[in-house]
Amino acid sequence: MVNDKIYEFKKAFEGMGILDSNFKSELNMDYEIYRPNNEIISVKFTIMENLYFYAYPKLYVETINYDISREKNIKLEDIFKGRYKERLESLALKYADKQSSYDFSNFIIESDKLVFYFDNIEKPLTVPYSTVKNYLKSSFLDLESLETFLVEIDNLPDIVTSDDIIDNVENDVEDMTTTRIITPDKPMVALTFDDGPYARATIPILDTLKKHNVVATFFVLGNRVPKHQDIIKRMVYEGHEIGNHTYSHMQLTSLSKENIKYQLDKTQETIFQVAGVEPKIMRPTYGSYDNKIREVINMPMILWSIDPQDWKVKNAEKIANHVLSRVKNGDIILLHDIFESTAEAVEIIVPELINRGFQLVTVSELYEYNGEILSVGNIYNKVYK
Ligand code: ZN
């Protein structure tokens, strides 16, 4: 029954799939299943649409909540009573980007909380049941497991947002005293992340890198920088390299020289305004370039030597296995910090690379410590000796 339901939804979303290699359009759909108890199944679909005519990839979440014994979808009205909308709105207003109204229709049900996803807000809103206790319907409370949970979590903080997580990280950063030592004759590789920042993936990736005292290179999109200033500053503070991945993920080969320049310059400017540093390297979108681009772009262009296709695979273990079964001294590894599955893969990849004796360095360090100079208009994808 449950599987049928998932299959049905999977099929519906797959039906929407567009994959046209000529135009580099992508539609990726990932799903996570939550089982707060035996009666409820909650499914979260994370969808990324990157159609060739979009300025940048669209990322959004759709959810489905199903009551197995009643064989029907669960709506907010099945969970809440009274003036719950006002309560949810006040929680939403407190937590993030102010909106004139919030659409609470996308949410998942966990055993201790509801998590709401909004279209134009990247951070989900977490609502522990304890904060909306008086608005919960008794029929919902009667559900096995929820009731016991409510009693236990009474003294939780009022609301938990990812801002709190960022604040904590910033405090940690202040007492960061570890320095990295690079030994030029020992093996090294560069992890690179494209298309971010995206809080739900970039922050856990930064946490993993910090935990292991290693660095990476983030080829960011200029148009994602203003919204993620804290993340950009953190990258710089923690020693990562920031690269330019254009302003709005345009296919550069299709643009005029002026527009190519605009895509690059606008990104340089935006990053400089936020972080006080300017990228020294760039990665062309879709890895595609031609002579026109080589002439116009006044930076070295960085491609890669290992591509686990994390945007397609969406499975942490498979991504990690792809990388770990191929990695050699001098490799540049391509990943995307817009998927939670990639963030999980990084948790596997980083300690294992360290375990095998690799030093994890930025792209610029990889070339510098191998005695190679990156020059304008050239393409680089690895350093094999
Ligand atoms: Zn990209």
mmCIF file of N, CA and C in Angstrom, residues 48 50 55-59 193-198 218-228 232 235 242-250 263-264 266-268 270-271 279 283-286 336-338:
data_model
loop_
_atom_site.group_PDB
_atom_site.id
_atom_site.type_symbol
_atom_site.label_atom_id
_atom_site.label_comp_id
_atom_site.label_asym_id
_atom_site.label_seq_id
_atom_site.Cartn_x
_atom_site.Cartn_y
_atom_site.Cartn_z
ATOM 1 N N MET A 48 14.675 19.689 -8.623
ATOM 2 C CA MET A 48 15.507 20.718 -9.245
ATOM 3 C C MET A 48 15.223 20.739 -10.731
ATOM 4 N N ASN A 50 16.341 22.529 -14.143
ATOM 5 C CA ASN A 50 17.313 23.437 -14.744
ATOM 6 C C ASN A 50 17.112 23.384 -16.243
ATOM 7 N N ALA A 55 17.231 31.258 -16.065
ATOM 8 C CA ALA A 55 18.433 31.988 -15.690
ATOM 9 C C ALA A 55 19.239 31.181 -14.686
ATOM 10 N N TYR A 56 18.569 30.458 -13.798
ATOM 11 C CA TYR A 56 19.286 29.634 -12.828
ATOM 12 C C TYR A 56 18.378 28.483 -12.404
ATOM 13 N N PRO A 57 18.973 27.418 -11.842
ATOM 14 C CA PRO A 57 18.148 26.262 -11.514
ATOM 15 C C PRO A 57 17.060 26.605 -10.501
ATOM 16 N N LYS A 58 15.890 26.026 -10.686
ATOM 17 C CA LYS A 58 14.792 26.207 -9.741
ATOM 18 C C LYS A 58 14.797 25.032 -8.780
ATOM 19 N N LEU A 59 14.794 25.306 -7.527
ATOM 20 C CA LEU A 59 14.787 24.249 -6.520
ATOM 21 C C LEU A 59 13.544 24.400 -5.673
ATOM 22 N N PHE A 193 33.005 22.464 -5.485
ATOM 23 C CA PHE A 193 31.539 22.454 -5.375
ATOM 24 C C PHE A 193 30.958 23.566 -6.231
ATOM 25 N N ASP A 194 30.019 23.216 -7.106
ATOM 26 C CA ASP A 194 29.409 24.188 -8.021
ATOM 27 C C ASP A 194 27.964 24.514 -7.641
ATOM 28 N N ASP A 195 27.523 25.649 -8.133
ATOM 29 C CA ASP A 195 26.098 26.063 -8.176
ATOM 30 C C ASP A 195 25.516 26.601 -6.872
ATOM 31 N N GLY A 196 26.277 26.564 -5.763
ATOM 32 C CA GLY A 196 25.762 27.065 -4.495
ATOM 33 C C GLY A 196 25.978 28.558 -4.382
ATOM 34 N N PRO A 197 25.912 29.084 -3.157
ATOM 35 C CA PRO A 197 25.560 28.367 -1.937
ATOM 36 C C PRO A 197 24.066 28.009 -1.861
ATOM 37 N N TYR A 198 23.844 26.945 -1.136
ATOM 38 C CA TYR A 198 22.496 26.481 -0.849
ATOM 39 C C TYR A 198 22.550 25.972 0.591
ATOM 40 N N PHE A 218 34.786 26.514 -3.845
ATOM 41 C CA PHE A 218 33.369 26.664 -4.141
ATOM 42 C C PHE A 218 33.198 27.587 -5.340
ATOM 43 N N PHE A 219 32.725 27.022 -6.464
ATOM 44 C CA PHE A 219 32.422 27.834 -7.636
ATOM 45 C C PHE A 219 30.978 28.304 -7.494
ATOM 46 N N VAL A 220 30.832 29.520 -6.985
ATOM 47 C CA VAL A 220 29.494 29.986 -6.627
ATOM 48 C C VAL A 220 28.839 30.735 -7.783
ATOM 49 N N LEU A 221 27.508 30.799 -7.719
ATOM 50 C CA LEU A 221 26.744 31.605 -8.662
ATOM 51 C C LEU A 221 26.578 32.990 -8.045
ATOM 52 N N GLY A 222 26.916 34.018 -8.818
ATOM 53 C CA GLY A 222 26.846 35.389 -8.309
ATOM 54 C C GLY A 222 25.478 35.733 -7.752
ATOM 55 N N ASN A 223 24.427 35.250 -8.401
ATOM 56 C CA ASN A 223 23.092 35.656 -7.948
ATOM 57 C C ASN A 223 22.659 34.960 -6.663
ATOM 58 N N ARG A 224 23.441 34.004 -6.191
ATOM 59 C CA ARG A 224 23.105 33.367 -4.915
ATOM 60 C C ARG A 224 23.883 33.997 -3.760
ATOM 61 N N VAL A 225 24.795 34.892 -4.089
ATOM 62 C CA VAL A 225 25.675 35.458 -3.060
ATOM 63 C C VAL A 225 24.954 36.429 -2.114
ATOM 64 N N PRO A 226 24.163 37.396 -2.636
ATOM 65 C CA PRO A 226 23.553 38.363 -1.717
ATOM 66 C C PRO A 226 22.720 37.704 -0.621
ATOM 67 N N LYS A 227 22.036 36.633 -0.972
ATOM 68 C CA LYS A 227 21.169 35.952 -0.013
ATOM 69 C C LYS A 227 21.953 35.107 0.992
ATOM 70 N N HIS A 228 23.212 34.817 0.661
ATOM 71 C CA HIS A 228 23.978 33.889 1.505
ATOM 72 C C HIS A 228 25.296 34.506 1.955
ATOM 73 N N ILE A 232 29.199 32.898 2.481
ATOM 74 C CA ILE A 232 30.354 33.350 1.694
ATOM 75 C C ILE A 232 31.474 33.823 2.629
ATOM 76 N N MET A 235 33.123 30.879 4.259
ATOM 77 C CA MET A 235 34.037 30.175 3.334
ATOM 78 C C MET A 235 35.418 30.839 3.361
ATOM 79 N N ILE A 242 37.070 30.677 -3.254
ATOM 80 C CA ILE A 242 35.817 30.936 -3.963
ATOM 81 C C ILE A 242 36.139 31.170 -5.434
ATOM 82 N N GLY A 243 35.456 30.431 -6.283
ATOM 83 C CA GLY A 243 35.629 30.576 -7.725
ATOM 84 C C GLY A 243 34.365 31.163 -8.332
ATOM 85 N N ASN A 244 34.482 31.663 -9.540
ATOM 86 C CA ASN A 244 33.379 32.301 -10.253
ATOM 87 C C ASN A 244 32.708 31.253 -11.166
ATOM 88 N N HIS A 245 31.401 31.088 -11.016
ATOM 89 C CA HIS A 245 30.675 30.119 -11.853
ATOM 90 C C HIS A 245 29.564 30.840 -12.627
ATOM 91 N N THR A 246 29.825 32.094 -12.976
ATOM 92 C CA THR A 246 28.909 33.013 -13.672
ATOM 93 C C THR A 246 27.834 33.548 -12.713
ATOM 94 N N TYR A 247 27.112 34.520 -13.178
ATOM 95 C CA TYR A 247 26.112 35.160 -12.319
ATOM 96 C C TYR A 247 24.824 34.352 -12.258
ATOM 97 N N SER A 248 24.342 33.869 -13.393
ATOM 98 C CA SER A 248 23.030 33.204 -13.366
ATOM 99 C C SER A 248 23.026 31.877 -14.133
ATOM 100 N N HIS A 249 24.173 31.211 -14.123
ATOM 101 C CA HIS A 249 24.281 29.880 -14.718
ATOM 102 C C HIS A 249 23.858 29.837 -16.180
ATOM 103 N N MET A 250 24.254 30.837 -16.918
ATOM 104 C CA MET A 250 23.958 30.837 -18.343
ATOM 105 C C MET A 250 24.952 29.931 -19.065
ATOM 106 N N GLN A 263 28.410 38.404 -17.114
ATOM 107 C CA GLN A 263 28.202 37.254 -16.223
ATOM 108 C C GLN A 263 29.382 37.073 -15.263
ATOM 109 N N LEU A 264 30.580 37.318 -15.773
ATOM 110 C CA LEU A 264 31.778 37.134 -14.956
ATOM 111 C C LEU A 264 32.005 38.312 -14.017
ATOM 112 N N LYS A 266 30.024 40.790 -12.986
ATOM 113 C CA LYS A 266 28.984 41.007 -11.972
ATOM 114 C C LYS A 266 29.216 40.066 -10.782
ATOM 115 N N THR A 267 29.653 38.859 -11.077
ATOM 116 C CA THR A 267 29.926 37.891 -10.010
ATOM 117 C C THR A 267 31.143 38.315 -9.195
ATOM 118 N N GLN A 268 32.203 38.733 -9.886
ATOM 119 C CA GLN A 268 33.405 39.208 -9.178
ATOM 120 C C GLN A 268 33.034 40.317 -8.194
ATOM 121 N N THR A 270 30.064 41.180 -6.945
ATOM 122 C CA THR A 270 29.169 40.787 -5.860
ATOM 123 C C THR A 270 29.945 40.070 -4.755
ATOM 124 N N ILE A 271 30.849 39.190 -5.151
ATOM 125 C CA ILE A 271 31.624 38.456 -4.147
ATOM 126 C C ILE A 271 32.547 39.416 -3.396
ATOM 127 N N PRO A 279 37.457 36.248 -6.753
ATOM 128 C CA PRO A 279 37.911 34.962 -7.265
ATOM 129 C C PRO A 279 39.042 35.137 -8.285
ATOM 130 N N ARG A 283 34.875 28.567 -13.342
ATOM 131 C CA ARG A 283 34.491 27.303 -13.989
ATOM 132 C C ARG A 283 33.332 27.611 -14.917
ATOM 133 N N PRO A 284 33.480 27.326 -16.219
ATOM 134 C CA PRO A 284 32.382 27.587 -17.141
ATOM 135 C C PRO A 284 31.201 26.658 -16.846
ATOM 136 N N THR A 285 29.985 27.188 -16.975
ATOM 137 C CA THR A 285 28.791 26.375 -16.735
ATOM 138 C C THR A 285 28.776 25.193 -17.708
ATOM 139 N N TYR A 286 28.346 24.050 -17.219
ATOM 140 C CA TYR A 286 28.276 22.794 -17.989
ATOM 141 C C TYR A 286 29.634 22.374 -18.537
ATOM 142 N N HIS A 336 28.355 19.167 -6.381
ATOM 143 C CA HIS A 336 27.434 20.312 -6.376
ATOM 144 C C HIS A 336 26.877 20.505 -4.973
ATOM 145 N N ASP A 337 27.111 21.685 -4.400
ATOM 146 C CA ASP A 337 26.623 21.893 -3.031
ATOM 147 C C ASP A 337 25.187 22.405 -3.027
ATOM 148 N N ILE A 338 24.344 21.712 -3.798
ATOM 149 C CA ILE A 338 22.914 22.043 -3.780
ATOM 150 C C ILE A 338 22.079 20.797 -3.487
#
